[in-house]
Amino acid sequence: MSNVFTRKIYTAGVLLVGLSVGFLSACQPPVTAPTPTSGASVTPAASAHILSQLTLESGRDILVQIPDDRVATLHQLIPDLKVKSLAVSAHLYQLQLPAGRSLLNTLQLLNERPGISFAESNPSFKIPDFKVQAVDTFRPRDPRYGMQWNMRSAKIDQAWTLVKSNPDILVAVIDSGVDPNHEDLVDHLEPLEDIYNELKGSDIYRNPFTSEVINFGGRDGNGHGTHIAGIIAASMDNNLGVAGVAGGGVRILPIKATDYAGSTDAATLTAAFQRAIDRGAKVINISIGGPVSKCSRALESVIQVALQRNITIVSATGNESARDKGVVSPITVPAAYNGVIAVGAHTEKDRVASYSNGGTQIDLVAPGGAGRSNVLQEGQQVWSTWPSYNTYEFFQKRVTSTLYAATSGTSMACPHVAGVVALMLAREPNLTPVQIRSRLIATADDMDTPGFDENTGYGKLNAYRALQWTQHDAQDLL
């Protein structure tokens, strides 16, 4: 186990100029940042790379890291500039350029400016496409629990004999929001933090067929976030719906960071992490990602601050693979970042899910369910909570039910691990993110190659073993 912390890949060493924080970055230095003496200009290839990561909405944005006492100099440098604070703890700001100002030339100007650690564009991110559809154990009285194969597969039903939860543990879910009045969640929800509205404005859906206009502000307009929250914390043993991994009493802090279609950007995610830090979260679940080409140093910086504050971060590896066709896609960010627990998906049949991304950064797999076209071969999907009203997914004719739904994806695998982390902290509240990751991978059950492999990491989540394993009896379980 001496090499268990070496699987994440780092491509650049970064010292944050003028700041006291230093860490190894998984992001390449900005492609628009020639050295001050080089006189180099932005190349066509570099320009094309940057522009390909942007949307029309974020194409005027720049993310910078700069000491707070130097922010005023930005206005002197660029008149009519709009500046928003994203993450105070990491000295990160979002700049909105005035009309007529070149994004690429401004990036180069800022990266050559003394005192600015980095300046980068604001890449877009999105919720991954998801598919619809001998030891003592504890069986809750929730009516749909019989369909929750995932709880038995990950030995969560056995873990419940040791601990069911702790109301002092706050788990932040950075996602599309939550149904704030859901019958199976309402008892465990903190007030929703609508970061999307703060930075982007109202989340308005206009139905192109009926001209209906719906404001999803302050709630989940997609369904994805409500499903994630339910896997972690749907109330247990309440004679309603399903049971969450930590449904005995963990608190959920829903942070809305996407629009109804699941779209977002690095600036919004950075601000969402800062809000989780400010609100005192102990665990952060983020089932959102983008390709490594969209690596954001701003997002990575605030994640490092969260880890330094002893907040455990769990992220999905992504759903872009088609293993039945021999295609395995790389792990997305932020799952690929240093210190983040990267979670892939397995099926009811104990096989790596066909859609689950893999690579050197994966830590373990958890129940994600069958792909839409592989239900017969891969088994059931994952049941959880769903908004009690129609969402964008309903209007797209993908999820037509309310209150509860079955879906699949690494997005669904990720909150199983986040929920188990909450159970671990319920028993041992002083565990660090490094200790938690160590226990999870040391107690995972091998699925493919013994030891580490790029498909399953160190194996399949075993909640019961993870809760049993302490420094006093570790040798009994290895």
Tab-separated table of N, CA and C in Angstrom, residues 12 18 39-40 52 73 76 92 107 124 163 169 203 207 212 226 238 273 311 366 370 375 408 424 449 466-467 475:
chain	number	residue	atom	x	y	z
A	12	ALA	N	2.175	20.164	-13.836
A	12	ALA	CA	2.881	21.420	-13.633
A	12	ALA	C	2.963	21.733	-12.157
A	18	GLY	N	2.549	35.704	-4.507
A	18	GLY	CA	2.019	36.649	-3.545
A	18	GLY	C	1.115	36.017	-2.507
A	39	GLY	N	8.027	38.020	-25.804
A	39	GLY	CA	7.357	38.782	-26.847
A	39	GLY	C	6.482	37.928	-27.729
A	40	ALA	N	6.197	36.697	-27.294
A	40	ALA	CA	5.402	35.793	-28.119
A	40	ALA	C	3.955	36.233	-28.141
A	52	SER	N	-12.593	26.748	-27.991
A	52	SER	CA	-13.378	25.517	-28.074
A	52	SER	C	-13.965	25.107	-26.726
A	73	THR	N	-6.082	47.336	-8.966
A	73	THR	CA	-5.226	47.610	-10.120
A	73	THR	C	-5.832	47.057	-11.408
A	76	GLN	N	-7.700	49.764	-13.126
A	76	GLN	CA	-6.798	50.715	-13.771
A	76	GLN	C	-6.278	50.160	-15.092
A	92	LEU	N	-9.700	34.226	-5.558
A	92	LEU	CA	-10.127	34.002	-6.937
A	92	LEU	C	-11.257	34.953	-7.313
A	107	LEU	N	-6.140	37.918	-21.843
A	107	LEU	CA	-5.509	36.805	-21.129
A	107	LEU	C	-3.995	36.930	-21.158
A	124	SER	N	-16.685	25.667	-19.850
A	124	SER	CA	-18.009	25.160	-19.506
A	124	SER	C	-17.912	23.737	-18.966
A	163	VAL	N	-23.558	2.071	12.384
A	163	VAL	CA	-23.941	3.474	12.526
A	163	VAL	C	-24.908	3.820	11.396
A	169	ILE	N	-23.196	16.038	10.817
A	169	ILE	CA	-22.413	15.946	9.583
A	169	ILE	C	-23.163	16.650	8.464
A	203	ASP	N	-33.059	30.966	-13.485
A	203	ASP	CA	-32.997	29.730	-14.268
A	203	ASP	C	-34.357	29.532	-14.950
A	207	ASN	N	-40.604	26.476	-22.774
A	207	ASN	CA	-40.995	25.297	-23.552
A	207	ASN	C	-41.251	25.719	-24.998
A	212	GLU	N	-44.826	27.722	-22.650
A	212	GLU	CA	-44.846	27.788	-21.186
A	212	GLU	C	-43.494	28.287	-20.683
A	226	THR	N	-31.607	16.263	-7.160
A	226	THR	CA	-32.522	15.626	-6.219
A	226	THR	C	-32.233	14.129	-6.122
A	238	ASN	N	-38.911	5.542	7.259
A	238	ASN	CA	-40.026	6.469	7.486
A	238	ASN	C	-41.285	6.070	6.732
A	273	PHE	N	-17.960	25.791	-4.488
A	273	PHE	CA	-17.042	25.203	-3.506
A	273	PHE	C	-16.777	26.174	-2.363
A	311	ILE	N	-12.030	19.003	4.393
A	311	ILE	CA	-13.289	18.660	3.733
A	311	ILE	C	-13.004	17.582	2.696
A	366	ALA	N	-18.453	2.172	-7.373
A	366	ALA	CA	-19.613	2.017	-6.501
A	366	ALA	C	-20.835	1.788	-7.396
A	370	ALA	N	-27.176	0.000	-14.591
A	370	ALA	CA	-27.030	-0.404	-15.988
A	370	ALA	C	-27.195	0.771	-16.924
A	375	VAL	N	-29.654	-3.014	-19.960
A	375	VAL	CA	-30.325	-3.410	-18.733
A	375	VAL	C	-30.325	-4.928	-18.573
A	408	SER	N	-29.068	5.850	-14.002
A	408	SER	CA	-27.756	5.227	-13.838
A	408	SER	C	-26.665	6.165	-14.316
A	424	MET	N	-18.630	7.309	8.052
A	424	MET	CA	-17.308	7.212	8.680
A	424	MET	C	-17.072	8.386	9.628
A	449	THR	N	-8.519	-7.121	-11.851
A	449	THR	CA	-7.155	-7.463	-11.489
A	449	THR	C	-6.925	-7.219	-10.004
A	466	ALA	N	-15.164	-0.590	5.421
A	466	ALA	CA	-14.620	0.759	5.595
A	466	ALA	C	-14.914	1.294	6.987
A	467	LEU	N	-16.090	0.970	7.527
A	467	LEU	CA	-16.441	1.433	8.865
A	467	LEU	C	-15.743	0.620	9.951
A	475	GLN	N	-5.005	-4.900	10.344
A	475	GLN	CA	-4.385	-6.120	9.819
A	475	GLN	C	-5.397	-7.254	9.680
